[in-house]
Amino acid sequence: MEVRELGHLVLYVRDIERSTRFYRDVLGWRQILPARGVDGELDRKPFAAFNAPSGRTHHELLLIEVGEDAAAQPEGRRVGLYHFGLKIGTTDDELREALAKLEQTGTPVLGMSDHTATHSLYIADPDGNEIELYVDIPGVDWDTPEAIGSPVKPLTL
């Protein structure tokens, strides 16, 4: 077996409408299925599906509502998802545009990092799932370990 690419991500969310607004209106995902349950299946929770504007595949993000009483992700050291990365371009100007959009929508920025090969902003969705918004730095040789293993430095935009 050979994994060819990461196909899609599925997240449990407390409130499907709130999360839909965040992923669609703040991050710009294209909603391809409405925030709804499945007709005639009372045990199915409301869900919404999205793909990136590039339309690379059938869906890249699926949100499933589990309700406001769902347990929060534990803080601190834990096993499981740390964050997922969304490539938003190849220039710091595109990262600055993203930062302006986040500021405009009141989305807190948790951090900014220079990874040598990428520049990144870190945010969280309404349920606390951490997201890295990044740009690839042109001219990086991805075939060298140094491109990925460089020390993380603070980023100033």
PDB file of C-alpha atoms in Angstrom:
ATOM      1  CA  MET A   1       0.000   0.000   0.000  1.00  0.00           C
ATOM      2  CA  GLU A   2       1.114   3.556  -0.735  1.00  0.00           C
ATOM      3  CA  VAL A   3      -0.660   6.630   0.601  1.00  0.00           C
ATOM      4  CA  ARG A   4      -0.916   9.124  -2.287  1.00  0.00           C
ATOM      5  CA  GLU A   5      -2.262  12.187  -0.461  1.00  0.00           C
ATOM      6  CA  LEU A   6      -4.324  13.265   2.503  1.00  0.00           C
ATOM      7  CA  GLY A   7      -7.850  13.089   1.149  1.00  0.00           C
ATOM      8  CA  HIS A   8     -10.120  14.716   3.703  1.00  0.00           C
ATOM      9  CA  LEU A   9     -10.562  15.678   7.330  1.00  0.00           C
ATOM     10  CA  VAL A  10     -13.631  14.967   9.487  1.00  0.00           C
ATOM     11  CA  LEU A  11     -14.219  16.989  12.651  1.00  0.00           C
ATOM     12  CA  TYR A  12     -16.845  16.671  15.359  1.00  0.00           C
ATOM     13  CA  VAL A  13     -18.235  20.098  16.266  1.00  0.00           C
ATOM     14  CA  ARG A  14     -20.642  21.301  18.921  1.00  0.00           C
ATOM     15  CA  ASP A  15     -22.741  23.622  16.751  1.00  0.00           C
ATOM     16  CA  ILE A  16     -22.899  22.941  12.997  1.00  0.00           C
ATOM     17  CA  GLU A  17     -24.165  26.423  12.082  1.00  0.00           C
ATOM     18  CA  ARG A  18     -21.421  28.205  14.063  1.00  0.00           C
ATOM     19  CA  SER A  19     -18.693  25.973  12.635  1.00  0.00           C
ATOM     20  CA  THR A  20     -20.098  26.278   9.109  1.00  0.00           C
ATOM     21  CA  ARG A  21     -19.902  30.074   9.356  1.00  0.00           C
ATOM     22  CA  PHE A  22     -16.283  29.851  10.543  1.00  0.00           C
ATOM     23  CA  TYR A  23     -15.016  27.474   7.856  1.00  0.00           C
ATOM     24  CA  ARG A  24     -17.047  29.113   5.070  1.00  0.00           C
ATOM     25  CA  ASP A  25     -17.004  32.811   5.974  1.00  0.00           C
ATOM     26  CA  VAL A  26     -13.657  33.182   7.778  1.00  0.00           C
ATOM     27  CA  LEU A  27     -11.502  30.558   6.023  1.00  0.00           C
ATOM     28  CA  GLY A  28     -13.216  30.659   2.630  1.00  0.00           C
ATOM     29  CA  TRP A  29     -14.039  26.968   2.177  1.00  0.00           C
ATOM     30  CA  ARG A  30     -16.634  26.236  -0.496  1.00  0.00           C
ATOM     31  CA  GLN A  31     -19.675  24.598   1.118  1.00  0.00           C
ATOM     32  CA  ILE A  32     -20.863  21.704  -1.070  1.00  0.00           C
ATOM     33  CA  LEU A  33     -23.449  20.134   1.253  1.00  0.00           C
ATOM     34  CA  PRO A  34     -25.694  22.193   3.501  1.00  0.00           C
ATOM     35  CA  ALA A  35     -25.592  21.999   7.279  1.00  0.00           C
ATOM     36  CA  ARG A  36     -28.319  19.412   7.734  1.00  0.00           C
ATOM     37  CA  GLY A  37     -29.154  15.925   8.880  1.00  0.00           C
ATOM     38  CA  VAL A  38     -30.045  13.043   6.596  1.00  0.00           C
ATOM     39  CA  ASP A  39     -33.775  12.844   5.777  1.00  0.00           C
ATOM     40  CA  GLY A  40     -35.457   9.903   7.455  1.00  0.00           C
ATOM     41  CA  GLU A  41     -32.467   8.959   9.586  1.00  0.00           C
ATOM     42  CA  LEU A  42     -33.135  10.295  13.066  1.00  0.00           C
ATOM     43  CA  ASP A  43     -29.917   8.872  14.489  1.00  0.00           C
ATOM     44  CA  ARG A  44     -27.711  10.840  12.087  1.00  0.00           C
ATOM     45  CA  LYS A  45     -26.375  14.126  13.372  1.00  0.00           C
ATOM     46  CA  PRO A  46     -26.396  17.310  11.279  1.00  0.00           C
ATOM     47  CA  PHE A  47     -23.363  17.656   9.041  1.00  0.00           C
ATOM     48  CA  ALA A  48     -21.839  19.940   6.409  1.00  0.00           C
ATOM     49  CA  ALA A  49     -19.255  19.216   3.708  1.00  0.00           C
ATOM     50  CA  PHE A  50     -16.740  21.552   2.104  1.00  0.00           C
ATOM     51  CA  ASN A  51     -13.914  21.636  -0.360  1.00  0.00           C
ATOM     52  CA  ALA A  52     -11.272  24.215  -1.054  1.00  0.00           C
ATOM     53  CA  PRO A  53     -11.940  26.687  -3.865  1.00  0.00           C
ATOM     54  CA  SER A  54      -9.492  24.695  -5.999  1.00  0.00           C
ATOM     55  CA  GLY A  55     -12.059  21.861  -6.146  1.00  0.00           C
ATOM     56  CA  ARG A  56      -9.207  19.320  -5.936  1.00  0.00           C
ATOM     57  CA  THR A  57     -11.460  16.473  -4.774  1.00  0.00           C
ATOM     58  CA  HIS A  58     -15.050  15.551  -3.885  1.00  0.00           C
ATOM     59  CA  HIS A  59     -14.722  16.880  -0.324  1.00  0.00           C
ATOM     60  CA  GLU A  60     -11.847  17.900   1.892  1.00  0.00           C
ATOM     61  CA  LEU A  61     -13.635  18.776   5.111  1.00  0.00           C
ATOM     62  CA  LEU A  62     -16.674  17.225   6.767  1.00  0.00           C
ATOM     63  CA  LEU A  63     -18.168  18.625   9.964  1.00  0.00           C
ATOM     64  CA  ILE A  64     -20.491  16.505  12.118  1.00  0.00           C
ATOM     65  CA  GLU A  65     -22.473  18.079  14.951  1.00  0.00           C
ATOM     66  CA  VAL A  66     -22.273  16.324  18.310  1.00  0.00           C
ATOM     67  CA  GLY A  67     -23.993  18.971  20.464  1.00  0.00           C
ATOM     68  CA  GLU A  68     -23.082  21.608  23.016  1.00  0.00           C
ATOM     69  CA  ASP A  69     -22.709  19.032  25.797  1.00  0.00           C
ATOM     70  CA  ALA A  70     -19.837  17.213  24.056  1.00  0.00           C
ATOM     71  CA  ALA A  71     -16.611  16.967  26.058  1.00  0.00           C
ATOM     72  CA  ALA A  72     -13.942  19.542  25.293  1.00  0.00           C
ATOM     73  CA  GLN A  73     -10.513  18.519  24.045  1.00  0.00           C
ATOM     74  CA  PRO A  74      -8.197  18.096  27.021  1.00  0.00           C
ATOM     75  CA  GLU A  75      -5.556  20.766  27.459  1.00  0.00           C
ATOM     76  CA  GLY A  76      -1.834  20.147  27.685  1.00  0.00           C
ATOM     77  CA  ARG A  77       0.041  17.026  26.684  1.00  0.00           C
ATOM     78  CA  ARG A  78      -2.293  14.468  25.131  1.00  0.00           C
ATOM     79  CA  VAL A  79      -2.530  11.935  22.378  1.00  0.00           C
ATOM     80  CA  GLY A  80      -4.410  12.968  19.240  1.00  0.00           C
ATOM     81  CA  LEU A  81      -4.641  15.848  16.841  1.00  0.00           C
ATOM     82  CA  TYR A  82      -2.297  18.763  17.510  1.00  0.00           C
ATOM     83  CA  HIS A  83      -3.288  20.852  14.477  1.00  0.00           C
ATOM     84  CA  PHE A  84      -3.927  20.585  10.773  1.00  0.00           C
ATOM     85  CA  GLY A  85      -2.320  22.783   8.148  1.00  0.00           C
ATOM     86  CA  LEU A  86      -4.008  24.677   5.346  1.00  0.00           C
ATOM     87  CA  LYS A  87      -1.769  26.048   2.608  1.00  0.00           C
ATOM     88  CA  ILE A  88      -3.010  29.487   1.615  1.00  0.00           C
ATOM     89  CA  GLY A  89      -0.319  30.548  -0.834  1.00  0.00           C
ATOM     90  CA  THR A  90       3.354  31.112  -1.505  1.00  0.00           C
ATOM     91  CA  THR A  91       3.994  34.686  -0.371  1.00  0.00           C
ATOM     92  CA  ASP A  92       4.027  36.641   2.865  1.00  0.00           C
ATOM     93  CA  ASP A  93       1.618  39.090   1.200  1.00  0.00           C
ATOM     94  CA  GLU A  94      -0.956  36.276   1.093  1.00  0.00           C
ATOM     95  CA  LEU A  95      -0.250  35.566   4.757  1.00  0.00           C
ATOM     96  CA  ARG A  96      -0.698  39.278   5.555  1.00  0.00           C
ATOM     97  CA  GLU A  97      -4.060  39.212   3.733  1.00  0.00           C
ATOM     98  CA  ALA A  98      -5.088  36.235   5.856  1.00  0.00           C
ATOM     99  CA  LEU A  99      -3.980  38.039   9.019  1.00  0.00           C
ATOM    100  CA  ALA A 100      -6.083  41.077   8.038  1.00  0.00           C
ATOM    101  CA  LYS A 101      -9.125  38.814   7.451  1.00  0.00           C
ATOM    102  CA  LEU A 102      -8.625  37.152  10.836  1.00  0.00           C
ATOM    103  CA  GLU A 103      -8.392  40.544  12.530  1.00  0.00           C
ATOM    104  CA  GLN A 104     -11.495  41.753  10.648  1.00  0.00           C
ATOM    105  CA  THR A 105     -13.514  38.727  11.799  1.00  0.00           C
ATOM    106  CA  GLY A 106     -12.234  38.833  15.388  1.00  0.00           C
ATOM    107  CA  THR A 107     -10.466  35.477  15.068  1.00  0.00           C
ATOM    108  CA  PRO A 108      -7.589  35.363  17.583  1.00  0.00           C
ATOM    109  CA  VAL A 109      -4.129  34.460  16.281  1.00  0.00           C
ATOM    110  CA  LEU A 110      -2.510  31.972  18.667  1.00  0.00           C
ATOM    111  CA  GLY A 111       0.972  32.293  17.192  1.00  0.00           C
ATOM    112  CA  MET A 112       3.150  33.028  14.163  1.00  0.00           C
ATOM    113  CA  SER A 113       6.197  30.979  13.125  1.00  0.00           C
ATOM    114  CA  ASP A 114       8.987  31.002  10.577  1.00  0.00           C
ATOM    115  CA  HIS A 115       9.787  27.358   9.791  1.00  0.00           C
ATOM    116  CA  THR A 116      12.347  28.351   7.094  1.00  0.00           C
ATOM    117  CA  ALA A 117      10.419  26.338   4.467  1.00  0.00           C
ATOM    118  CA  THR A 118       7.063  27.818   5.475  1.00  0.00           C
ATOM    119  CA  HIS A 119       5.659  30.844   7.277  1.00  0.00           C
ATOM    120  CA  SER A 120       2.644  30.144   9.468  1.00  0.00           C
ATOM    121  CA  LEU A 121      -0.197  31.657  11.463  1.00  0.00           C
ATOM    122  CA  TYR A 122      -1.949  29.532  14.096  1.00  0.00           C
ATOM    123  CA  ILE A 123      -5.620  29.894  14.981  1.00  0.00           C
ATOM    124  CA  ALA A 124      -8.366  27.736  16.495  1.00  0.00           C
ATOM    125  CA  ASP A 125     -11.860  26.978  15.225  1.00  0.00           C
ATOM    126  CA  PRO A 126     -14.891  27.567  17.499  1.00  0.00           C
ATOM    127  CA  ASP A 127     -14.373  24.144  19.129  1.00  0.00           C
ATOM    128  CA  GLY A 128     -10.674  24.611  19.817  1.00  0.00           C
ATOM    129  CA  ASN A 129      -9.261  22.600  16.900  1.00  0.00           C
ATOM    130  CA  GLU A 130      -5.943  24.261  16.107  1.00  0.00           C
ATOM    131  CA  ILE A 131      -5.298  25.217  12.474  1.00  0.00           C
ATOM    132  CA  GLU A 132      -2.051  26.267  10.838  1.00  0.00           C
ATOM    133  CA  LEU A 133      -2.470  28.687   7.933  1.00  0.00           C
ATOM    134  CA  TYR A 134       0.772  28.642   5.975  1.00  0.00           C
ATOM    135  CA  VAL A 135       2.594  29.686   2.843  1.00  0.00           C
ATOM    136  CA  ASP A 136       5.421  27.731   1.232  1.00  0.00           C
ATOM    137  CA  ILE A 137       8.582  29.754   0.772  1.00  0.00           C
ATOM    138  CA  PRO A 138       9.614  29.804  -2.916  1.00  0.00           C
ATOM    139  CA  GLY A 139      12.937  28.185  -3.779  1.00  0.00           C
ATOM    140  CA  VAL A 140      13.029  25.720  -0.881  1.00  0.00           C
ATOM    141  CA  ASP A 141      14.463  22.325  -1.825  1.00  0.00           C
ATOM    142  CA  TRP A 142      11.930  19.940  -0.277  1.00  0.00           C
ATOM    143  CA  ASP A 143      14.216  16.967  -0.958  1.00  0.00           C
ATOM    144  CA  THR A 144      16.640  18.049   1.764  1.00  0.00           C
ATOM    145  CA  PRO A 145      15.971  17.251   5.425  1.00  0.00           C
ATOM    146  CA  GLU A 146      17.055  20.794   6.343  1.00  0.00           C
ATOM    147  CA  ALA A 147      13.945  22.154   4.634  1.00  0.00           C
ATOM    148  CA  ILE A 148      11.688  20.409   7.135  1.00  0.00           C
ATOM    149  CA  GLY A 149      13.872  20.123  10.231  1.00  0.00           C
ATOM    150  CA  SER A 150      14.986  23.728  10.653  1.00  0.00           C
ATOM    151  CA  PRO A 151      14.548  25.385  14.053  1.00  0.00           C
ATOM    152  CA  VAL A 152      11.325  27.365  14.434  1.00  0.00           C
ATOM    153  CA  LYS A 153      11.829  31.118  14.641  1.00  0.00           C
ATOM    154  CA  PRO A 154       9.391  33.926  15.476  1.00  0.00           C
ATOM    155  CA  LEU A 155       7.625  35.413  12.460  1.00  0.00           C
ATOM    156  CA  THR A 156       6.967  39.107  11.994  1.00  0.00           C
ATOM    157  CA  LEU A 157       4.662  40.168   9.156  1.00  0.00           C
TER     158      LEU A 157
END
